[in-house]
mmCIF file of C-alpha atoms in Angstrom:
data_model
loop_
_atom_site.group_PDB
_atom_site.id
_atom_site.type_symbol
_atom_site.label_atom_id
_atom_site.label_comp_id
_atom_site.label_asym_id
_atom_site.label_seq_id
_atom_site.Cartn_x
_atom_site.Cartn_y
_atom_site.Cartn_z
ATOM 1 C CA UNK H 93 102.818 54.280 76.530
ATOM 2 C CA UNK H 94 102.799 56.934 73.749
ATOM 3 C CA UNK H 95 102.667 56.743 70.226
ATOM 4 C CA UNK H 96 103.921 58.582 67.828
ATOM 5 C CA UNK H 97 101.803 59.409 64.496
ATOM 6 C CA UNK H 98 104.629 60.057 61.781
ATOM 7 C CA UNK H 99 104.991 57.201 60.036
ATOM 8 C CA UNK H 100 106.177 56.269 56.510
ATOM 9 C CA UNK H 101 105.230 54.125 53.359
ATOM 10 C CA UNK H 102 107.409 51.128 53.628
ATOM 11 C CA UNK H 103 109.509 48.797 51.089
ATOM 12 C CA UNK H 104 111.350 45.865 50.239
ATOM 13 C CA UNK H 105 114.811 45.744 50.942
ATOM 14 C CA UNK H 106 117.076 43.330 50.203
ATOM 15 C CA UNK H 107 114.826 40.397 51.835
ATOM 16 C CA UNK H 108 114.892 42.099 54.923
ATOM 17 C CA UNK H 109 111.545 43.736 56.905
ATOM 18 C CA UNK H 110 108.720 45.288 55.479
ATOM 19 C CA UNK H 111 108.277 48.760 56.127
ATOM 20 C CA UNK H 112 104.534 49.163 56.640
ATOM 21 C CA UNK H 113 103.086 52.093 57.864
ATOM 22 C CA UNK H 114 102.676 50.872 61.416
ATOM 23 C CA UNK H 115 102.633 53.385 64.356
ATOM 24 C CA UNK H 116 105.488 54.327 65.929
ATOM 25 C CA UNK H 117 105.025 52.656 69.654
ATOM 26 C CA UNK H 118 106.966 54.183 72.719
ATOM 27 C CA UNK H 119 107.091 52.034 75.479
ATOM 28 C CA UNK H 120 107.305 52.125 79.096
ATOM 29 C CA UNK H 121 110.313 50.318 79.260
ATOM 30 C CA UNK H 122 112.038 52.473 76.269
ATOM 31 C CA UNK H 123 110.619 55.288 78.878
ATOM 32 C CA UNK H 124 112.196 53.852 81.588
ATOM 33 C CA UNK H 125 115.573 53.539 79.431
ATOM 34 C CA UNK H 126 115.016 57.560 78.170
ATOM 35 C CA UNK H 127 114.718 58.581 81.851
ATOM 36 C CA UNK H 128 117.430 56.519 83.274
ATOM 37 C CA UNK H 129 119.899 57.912 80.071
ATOM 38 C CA UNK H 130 118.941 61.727 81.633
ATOM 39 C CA UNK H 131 119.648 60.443 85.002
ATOM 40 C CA UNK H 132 123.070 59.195 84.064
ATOM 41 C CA UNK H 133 124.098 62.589 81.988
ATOM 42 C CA UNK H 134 122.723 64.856 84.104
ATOM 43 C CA UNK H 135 122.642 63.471 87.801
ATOM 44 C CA UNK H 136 118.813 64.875 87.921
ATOM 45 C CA UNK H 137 115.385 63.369 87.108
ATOM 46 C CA UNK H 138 113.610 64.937 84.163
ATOM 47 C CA UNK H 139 111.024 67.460 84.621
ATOM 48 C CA UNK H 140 107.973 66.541 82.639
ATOM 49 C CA UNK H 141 108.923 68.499 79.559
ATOM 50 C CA UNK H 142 112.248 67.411 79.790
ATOM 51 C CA UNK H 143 110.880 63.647 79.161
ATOM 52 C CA UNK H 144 108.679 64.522 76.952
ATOM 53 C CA UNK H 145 111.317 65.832 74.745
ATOM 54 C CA UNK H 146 113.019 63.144 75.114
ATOM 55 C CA UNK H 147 109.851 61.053 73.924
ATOM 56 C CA UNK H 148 109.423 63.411 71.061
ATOM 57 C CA UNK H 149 113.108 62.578 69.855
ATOM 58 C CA UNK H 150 112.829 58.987 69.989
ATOM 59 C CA UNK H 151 109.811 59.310 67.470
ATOM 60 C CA UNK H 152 111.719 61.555 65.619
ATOM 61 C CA UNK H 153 114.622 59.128 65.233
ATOM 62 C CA UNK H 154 112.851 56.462 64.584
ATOM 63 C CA UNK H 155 110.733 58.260 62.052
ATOM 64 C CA UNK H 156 114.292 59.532 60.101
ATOM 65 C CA UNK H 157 115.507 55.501 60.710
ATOM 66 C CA UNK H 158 112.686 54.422 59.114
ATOM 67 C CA UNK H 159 113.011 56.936 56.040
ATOM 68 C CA UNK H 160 116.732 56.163 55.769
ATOM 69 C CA UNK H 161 116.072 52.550 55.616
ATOM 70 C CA UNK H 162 113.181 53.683 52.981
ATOM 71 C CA UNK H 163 115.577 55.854 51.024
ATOM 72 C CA UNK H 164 118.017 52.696 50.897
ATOM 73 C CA UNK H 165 120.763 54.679 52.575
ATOM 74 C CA UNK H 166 121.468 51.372 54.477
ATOM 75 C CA UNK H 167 122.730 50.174 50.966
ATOM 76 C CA UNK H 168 124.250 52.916 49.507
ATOM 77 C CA UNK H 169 126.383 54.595 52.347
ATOM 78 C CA UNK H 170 129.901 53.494 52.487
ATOM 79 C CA UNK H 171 130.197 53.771 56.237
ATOM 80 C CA UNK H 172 127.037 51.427 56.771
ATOM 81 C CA UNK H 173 128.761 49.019 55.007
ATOM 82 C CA UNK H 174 132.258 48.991 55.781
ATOM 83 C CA UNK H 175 130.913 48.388 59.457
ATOM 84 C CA UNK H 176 128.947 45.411 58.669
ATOM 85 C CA UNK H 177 131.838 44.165 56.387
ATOM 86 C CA UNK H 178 133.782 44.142 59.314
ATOM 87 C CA UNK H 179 131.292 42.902 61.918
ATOM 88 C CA UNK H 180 131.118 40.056 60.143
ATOM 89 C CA UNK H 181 134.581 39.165 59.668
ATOM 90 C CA UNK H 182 134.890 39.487 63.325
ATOM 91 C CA UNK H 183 131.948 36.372 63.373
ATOM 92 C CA UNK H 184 132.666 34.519 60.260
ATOM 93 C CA UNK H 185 134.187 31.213 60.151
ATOM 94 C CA UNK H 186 135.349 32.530 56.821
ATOM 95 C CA UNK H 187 137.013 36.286 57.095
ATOM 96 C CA UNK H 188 138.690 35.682 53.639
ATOM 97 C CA UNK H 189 135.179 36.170 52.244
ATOM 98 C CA UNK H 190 134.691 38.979 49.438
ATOM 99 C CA UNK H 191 133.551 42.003 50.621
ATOM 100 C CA UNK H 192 130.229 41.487 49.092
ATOM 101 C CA UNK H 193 129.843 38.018 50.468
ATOM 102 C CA UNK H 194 130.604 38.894 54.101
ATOM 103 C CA UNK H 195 127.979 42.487 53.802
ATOM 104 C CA UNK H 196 125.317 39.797 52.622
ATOM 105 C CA UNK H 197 126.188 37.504 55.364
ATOM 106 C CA UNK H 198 125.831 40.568 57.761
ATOM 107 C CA UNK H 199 122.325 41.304 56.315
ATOM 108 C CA UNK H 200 121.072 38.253 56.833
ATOM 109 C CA UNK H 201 122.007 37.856 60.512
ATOM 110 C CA UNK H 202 120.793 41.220 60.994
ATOM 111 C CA UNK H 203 123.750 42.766 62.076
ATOM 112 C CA UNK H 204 122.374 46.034 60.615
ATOM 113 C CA UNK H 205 120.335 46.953 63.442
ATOM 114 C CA UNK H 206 122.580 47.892 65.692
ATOM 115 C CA UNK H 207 122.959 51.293 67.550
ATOM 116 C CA UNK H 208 125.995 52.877 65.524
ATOM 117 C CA UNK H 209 124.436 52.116 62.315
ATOM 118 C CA UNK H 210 120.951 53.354 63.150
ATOM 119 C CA UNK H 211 122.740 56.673 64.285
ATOM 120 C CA UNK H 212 124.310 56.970 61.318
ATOM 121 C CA UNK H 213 121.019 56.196 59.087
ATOM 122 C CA UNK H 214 119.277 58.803 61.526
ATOM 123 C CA UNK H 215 122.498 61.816 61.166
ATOM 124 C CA UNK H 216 122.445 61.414 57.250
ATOM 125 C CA UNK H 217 118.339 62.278 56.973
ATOM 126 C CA UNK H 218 118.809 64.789 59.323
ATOM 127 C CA UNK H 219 121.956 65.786 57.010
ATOM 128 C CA UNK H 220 119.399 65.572 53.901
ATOM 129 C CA UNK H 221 116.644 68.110 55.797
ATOM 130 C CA UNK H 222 118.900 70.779 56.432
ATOM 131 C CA UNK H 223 119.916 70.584 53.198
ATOM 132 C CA UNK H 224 116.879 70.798 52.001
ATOM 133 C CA UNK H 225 115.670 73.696 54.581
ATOM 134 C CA UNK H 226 118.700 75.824 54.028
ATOM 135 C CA UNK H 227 117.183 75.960 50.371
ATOM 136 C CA UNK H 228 115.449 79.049 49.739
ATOM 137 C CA UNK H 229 111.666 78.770 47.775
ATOM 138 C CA UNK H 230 111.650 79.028 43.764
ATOM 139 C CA UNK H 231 109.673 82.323 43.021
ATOM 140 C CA UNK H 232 107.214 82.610 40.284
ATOM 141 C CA UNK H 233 109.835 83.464 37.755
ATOM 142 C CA UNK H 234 112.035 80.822 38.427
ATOM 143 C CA UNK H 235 109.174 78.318 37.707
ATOM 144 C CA UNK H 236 107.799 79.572 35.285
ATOM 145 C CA UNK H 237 111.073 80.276 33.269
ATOM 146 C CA UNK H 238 111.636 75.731 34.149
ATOM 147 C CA UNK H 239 108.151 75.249 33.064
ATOM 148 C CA UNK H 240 109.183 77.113 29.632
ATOM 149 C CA UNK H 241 112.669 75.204 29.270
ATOM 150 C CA UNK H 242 111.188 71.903 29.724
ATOM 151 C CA UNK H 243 108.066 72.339 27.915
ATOM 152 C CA UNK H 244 108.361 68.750 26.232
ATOM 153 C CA UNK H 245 108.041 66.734 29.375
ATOM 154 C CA UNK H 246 105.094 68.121 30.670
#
């Protein structure tokens, strides 16, 4: 079993689960899963480094998950919830629901945790960190000169 040791603060969302800053557990069935996955895509066993990497990036996504569910892009991103909209007028009784009824229905069952939604939670805060990478650092100047402009609020 390994565990990973990124972990995030957590919040309240919508009713659903807490977010606590819990360790990120790998286990040796998710292993198991990982190394049959390789097997499958590349016909081959993984060398050691090979599964750890493949360890290290199911931390990583579930660290991003985590932060996306955090960040309350589960909520806000249009894709997220057009899917669950439409999961759930696949399984409701009532299709003819409003749009907002049926995405609360959906929240409630958990339909959210599925794997299309979690990859798309995990591809827009990997989105986000480029971004934010591809940034270049604020010299001196620059701060200085924002520290001067917005005197007042500090």
């Amino acid at each position: 079993m390994f565990v990973g040791s990124q972990t995030l603060p957590g919040r309240q969302t919508s009713g659903r689960e807490y977010f606590r800053r819990e360790p990120i557990v790998i286990t040796a069935g998710q292993i198991r899963d990982l190394q049959a996955d390789f097997v499958q895509q590349h016909r081959v066993d993984p060398t050691p480094v090979q599964l750890q990497n493949l360890i290290d990036r199911a931390v990583t996504d579930a660290v991003l998950y985590r932060e996306a569910r955090f960040q309350g892009l589960d909520i806000v991103d249009p894709g997220v919830r057009q899917r669950l909209i439409k999961k759930m007028r696949v399984l409701s009784d009532r299709p003819s629901q409003s749009e907002p009824q049926l995405y609360r229905q959906a929240l409630a069952l958990g339909l959210d945790n599925d794997i299309v939604i979690r990859s798309l939670l995990i591809q827009n805060v990997r989105r986000q960190l480029t971004w934010v990478e591809s940034e270049s650092p604020l010299t001196q100047a620059e701060l200085t000169a924002y520290f001067e402009r917005e005197r007042e609020r500090f």
